[in-house]
CSV table of C-alpha atoms in Angstrom, one decimal:
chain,number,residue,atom,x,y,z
A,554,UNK,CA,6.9,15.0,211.1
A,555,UNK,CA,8.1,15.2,215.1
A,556,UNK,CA,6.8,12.7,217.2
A,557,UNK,CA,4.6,14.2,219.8
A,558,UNK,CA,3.2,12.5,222.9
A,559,UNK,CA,0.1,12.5,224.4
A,560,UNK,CA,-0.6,15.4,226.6
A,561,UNK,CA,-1.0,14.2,230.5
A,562,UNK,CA,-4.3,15.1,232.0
A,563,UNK,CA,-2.7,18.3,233.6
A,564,UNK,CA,-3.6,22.0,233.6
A,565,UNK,CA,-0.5,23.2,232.4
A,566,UNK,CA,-0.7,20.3,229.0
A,567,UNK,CA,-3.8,20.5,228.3
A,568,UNK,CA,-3.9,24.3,227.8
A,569,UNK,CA,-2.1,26.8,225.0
A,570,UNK,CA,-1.9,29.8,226.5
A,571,UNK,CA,1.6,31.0,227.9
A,572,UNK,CA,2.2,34.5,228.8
A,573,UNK,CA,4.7,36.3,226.9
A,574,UNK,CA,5.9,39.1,229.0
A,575,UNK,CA,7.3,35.5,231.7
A,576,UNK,CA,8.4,33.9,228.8
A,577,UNK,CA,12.4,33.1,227.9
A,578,UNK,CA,13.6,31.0,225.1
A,579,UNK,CA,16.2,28.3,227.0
A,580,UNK,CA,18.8,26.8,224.3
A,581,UNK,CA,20.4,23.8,225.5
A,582,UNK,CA,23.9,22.9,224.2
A,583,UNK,CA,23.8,23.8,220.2
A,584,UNK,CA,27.0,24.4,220.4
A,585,UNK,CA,29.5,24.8,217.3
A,586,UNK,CA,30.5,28.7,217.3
A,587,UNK,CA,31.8,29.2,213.5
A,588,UNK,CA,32.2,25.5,213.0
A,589,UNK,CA,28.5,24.9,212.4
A,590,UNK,CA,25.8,22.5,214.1
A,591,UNK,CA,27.1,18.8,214.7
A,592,UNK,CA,26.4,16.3,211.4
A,593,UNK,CA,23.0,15.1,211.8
A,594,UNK,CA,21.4,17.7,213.8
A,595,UNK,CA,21.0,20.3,211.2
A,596,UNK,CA,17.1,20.5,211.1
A,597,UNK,CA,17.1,20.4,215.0
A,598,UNK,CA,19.9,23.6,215.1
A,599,UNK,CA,17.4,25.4,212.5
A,600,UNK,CA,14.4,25.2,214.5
A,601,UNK,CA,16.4,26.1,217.3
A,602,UNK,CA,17.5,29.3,215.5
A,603,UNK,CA,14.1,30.2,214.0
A,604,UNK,CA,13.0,29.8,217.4
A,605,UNK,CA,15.3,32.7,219.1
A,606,UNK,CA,15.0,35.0,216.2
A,607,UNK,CA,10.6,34.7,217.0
A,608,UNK,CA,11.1,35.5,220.2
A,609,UNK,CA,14.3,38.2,220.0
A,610,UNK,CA,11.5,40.1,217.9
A,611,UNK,CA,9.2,39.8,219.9
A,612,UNK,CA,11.4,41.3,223.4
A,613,UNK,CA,11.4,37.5,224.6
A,614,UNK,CA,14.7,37.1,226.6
A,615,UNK,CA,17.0,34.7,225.2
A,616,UNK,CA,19.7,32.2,227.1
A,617,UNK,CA,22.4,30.0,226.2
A,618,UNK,CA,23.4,27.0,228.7
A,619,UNK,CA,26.5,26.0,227.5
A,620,UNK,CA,28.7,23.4,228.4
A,621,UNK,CA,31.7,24.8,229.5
A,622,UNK,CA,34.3,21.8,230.4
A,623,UNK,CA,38.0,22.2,232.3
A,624,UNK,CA,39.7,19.3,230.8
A,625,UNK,CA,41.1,17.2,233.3
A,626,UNK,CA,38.8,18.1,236.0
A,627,UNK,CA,35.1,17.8,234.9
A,628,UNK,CA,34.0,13.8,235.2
A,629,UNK,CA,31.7,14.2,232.2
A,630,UNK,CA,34.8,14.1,230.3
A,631,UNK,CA,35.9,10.9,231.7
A,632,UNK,CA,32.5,9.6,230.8
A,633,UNK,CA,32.3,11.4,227.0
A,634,UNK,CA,35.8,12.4,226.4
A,635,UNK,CA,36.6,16.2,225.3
A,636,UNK,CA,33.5,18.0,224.5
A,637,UNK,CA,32.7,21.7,225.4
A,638,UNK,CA,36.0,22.8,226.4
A,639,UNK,CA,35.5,26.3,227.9
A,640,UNK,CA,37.0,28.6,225.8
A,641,UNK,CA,36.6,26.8,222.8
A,642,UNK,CA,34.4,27.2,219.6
A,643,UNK,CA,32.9,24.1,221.0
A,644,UNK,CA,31.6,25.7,223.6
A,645,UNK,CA,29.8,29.1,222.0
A,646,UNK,CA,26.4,29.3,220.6
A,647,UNK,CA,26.3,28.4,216.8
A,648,UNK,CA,27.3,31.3,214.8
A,649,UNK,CA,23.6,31.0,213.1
A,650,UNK,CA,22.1,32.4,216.3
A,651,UNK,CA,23.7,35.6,215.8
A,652,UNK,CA,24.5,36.7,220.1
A,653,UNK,CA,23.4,39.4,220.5
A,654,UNK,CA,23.9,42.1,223.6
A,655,UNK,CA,20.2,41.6,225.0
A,656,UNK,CA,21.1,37.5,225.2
A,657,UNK,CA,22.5,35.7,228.2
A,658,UNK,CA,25.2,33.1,228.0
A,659,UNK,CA,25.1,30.8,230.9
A,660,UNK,CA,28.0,28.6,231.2
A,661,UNK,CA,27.2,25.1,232.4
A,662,UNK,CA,29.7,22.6,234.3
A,663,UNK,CA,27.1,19.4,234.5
A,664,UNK,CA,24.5,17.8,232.2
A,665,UNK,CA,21.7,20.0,234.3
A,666,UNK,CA,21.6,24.1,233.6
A,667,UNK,CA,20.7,25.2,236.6
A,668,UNK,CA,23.1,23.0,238.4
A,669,UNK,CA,25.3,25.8,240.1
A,670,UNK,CA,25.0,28.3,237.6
A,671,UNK,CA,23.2,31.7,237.6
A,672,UNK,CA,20.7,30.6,235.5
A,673,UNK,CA,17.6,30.6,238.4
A,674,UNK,CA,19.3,33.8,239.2
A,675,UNK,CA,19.0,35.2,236.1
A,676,UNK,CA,15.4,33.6,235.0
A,677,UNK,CA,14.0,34.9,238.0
A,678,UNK,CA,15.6,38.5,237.9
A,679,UNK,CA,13.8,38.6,234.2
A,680,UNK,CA,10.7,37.8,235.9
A,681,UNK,CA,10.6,34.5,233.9
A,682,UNK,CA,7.8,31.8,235.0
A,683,UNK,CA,8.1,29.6,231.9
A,684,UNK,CA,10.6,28.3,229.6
A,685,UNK,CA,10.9,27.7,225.7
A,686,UNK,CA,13.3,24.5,226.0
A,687,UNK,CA,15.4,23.7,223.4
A,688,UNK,CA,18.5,21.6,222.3
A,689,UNK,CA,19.9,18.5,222.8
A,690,UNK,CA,21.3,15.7,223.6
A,691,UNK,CA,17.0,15.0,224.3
A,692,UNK,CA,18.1,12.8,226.8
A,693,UNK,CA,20.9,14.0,229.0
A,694,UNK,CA,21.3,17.9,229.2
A,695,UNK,CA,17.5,19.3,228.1
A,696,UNK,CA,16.2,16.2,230.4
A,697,UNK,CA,18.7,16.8,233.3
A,698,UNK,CA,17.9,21.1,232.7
A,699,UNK,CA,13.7,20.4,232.8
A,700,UNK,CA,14.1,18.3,235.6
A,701,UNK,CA,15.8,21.6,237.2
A,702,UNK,CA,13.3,23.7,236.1
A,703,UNK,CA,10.8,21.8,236.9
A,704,UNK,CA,12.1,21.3,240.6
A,705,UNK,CA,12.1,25.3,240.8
A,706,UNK,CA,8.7,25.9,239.8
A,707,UNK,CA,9.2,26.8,236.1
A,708,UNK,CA,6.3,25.5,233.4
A,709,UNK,CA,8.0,24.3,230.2
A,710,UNK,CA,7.2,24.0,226.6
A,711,UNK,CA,9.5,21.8,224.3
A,712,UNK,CA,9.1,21.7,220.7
A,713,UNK,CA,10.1,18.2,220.0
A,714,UNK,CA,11.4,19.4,216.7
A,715,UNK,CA,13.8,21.6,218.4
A,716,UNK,CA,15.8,19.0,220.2
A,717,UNK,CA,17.4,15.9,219.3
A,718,UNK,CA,18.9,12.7,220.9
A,719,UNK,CA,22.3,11.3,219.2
A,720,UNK,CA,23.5,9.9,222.6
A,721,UNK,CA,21.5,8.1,224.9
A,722,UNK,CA,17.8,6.6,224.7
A,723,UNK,CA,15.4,7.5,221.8
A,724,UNK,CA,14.2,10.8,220.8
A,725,UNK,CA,10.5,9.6,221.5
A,726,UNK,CA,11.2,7.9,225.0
A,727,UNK,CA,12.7,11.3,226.2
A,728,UNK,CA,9.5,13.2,224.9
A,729,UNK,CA,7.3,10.9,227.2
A,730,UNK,CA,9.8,11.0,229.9
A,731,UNK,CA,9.1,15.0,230.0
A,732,UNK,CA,5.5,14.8,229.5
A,733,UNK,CA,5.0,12.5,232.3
A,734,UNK,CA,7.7,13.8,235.0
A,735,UNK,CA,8.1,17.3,234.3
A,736,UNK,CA,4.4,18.2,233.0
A,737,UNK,CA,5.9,19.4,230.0
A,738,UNK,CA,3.8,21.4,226.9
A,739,UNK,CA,5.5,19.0,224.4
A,740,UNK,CA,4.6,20.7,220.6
A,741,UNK,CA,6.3,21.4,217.8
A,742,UNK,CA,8.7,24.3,216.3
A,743,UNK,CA,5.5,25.4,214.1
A,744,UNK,CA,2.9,25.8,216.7
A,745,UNK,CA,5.7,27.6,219.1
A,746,UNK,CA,6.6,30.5,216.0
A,747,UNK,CA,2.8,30.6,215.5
A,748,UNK,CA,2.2,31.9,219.7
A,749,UNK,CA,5.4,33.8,219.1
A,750,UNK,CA,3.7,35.8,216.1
């Protein structure tokens, strides 16, 4: 079962109710293209999937951020080695999530989505107010992408089942870390595909 913090004593956490038609889904970095989610985060990329299809059929917009690395250029490289190359399957949506015309694919540079990218462009063109996050690493790109969010005004739900740490820090600590800095919803994949019925 996902571990869930305790909700702060905020408006935003300690209601339910989102609004559909300002919705998007945001998926963080599960990356793979035909070559399939990374070993270990199998039940994460499922949720993750599950997730979009709920909201595709439901007319929620969907967006990829996707690392999108220039090898010998971008400094998270030094720091990780080669990951995300653009251009490579490593840096498309799983093949599971089944692109489709109506999604957005928003390549991503840095840890942090909206770090000069058109993703606030794009969000706020859609009319978006609040975000669906999902993905992973918990602790470097879905933290460093709420705290963008949440510095732009967005409200965010994450569905702790729906992202997973493998790098840095625990999966629980990254859950508080939201909770308590970003004011996010933090729930689980269930109680998201039951609003997104």
């Amino acid at each position: 079962m996902a571990y869930v913090p305790v909700a702060q004593d905020t408006p935003w956490q300690q209601s339910d109710v989102f609004d559909k038609t300002k919705t998007a889904v945001l998926v963080i970095d599960v990356l793979g293209g035909e070559g399939g989610a990374t070993p270990g985060l199998e039940s994460m990329a499922d949720n993750c999937v599950s997730i979009v299809k709920a909201a595709r059929a439901k007319g929620i917009p969907v967006l990829f951020s996707c690392d999108a690395h220039i090898p010998g250029l971008d400094k998270e490289i030094e720091l990780w080695g080669e990951h995300g190359l653009a251009g490579t399957d490593a840096a498309q949506p799983l093949a599971a999530f089944d692109v489709q015309e109506s999604d957005f694919i928003i390549p991503k540079r840095r840890y942090d989505g909206f770090f000069q990218t058109d993703l606030d462009l794009t969000l706020r063109e859609l009319g978006v107010d609040t975000l669906i996050a999902v993905g992973c690493d918990t602790n470097i790109c879905v933290l460093q992408t709420l705290a963008g969010a949440y510095f732009r005004g967005y409200k965010t739900i994450v569905p702790a089942d729906a992202t997973a740490t493998l790098l840095v820090g625990t999966q629980e600590g990254g859950l508080e870390y939201f909770t308590r800095c970003y004011d996010s919803r933090v729930t689980t994949t269930e109680a998201v595909l039951a609003k997104l019925r």
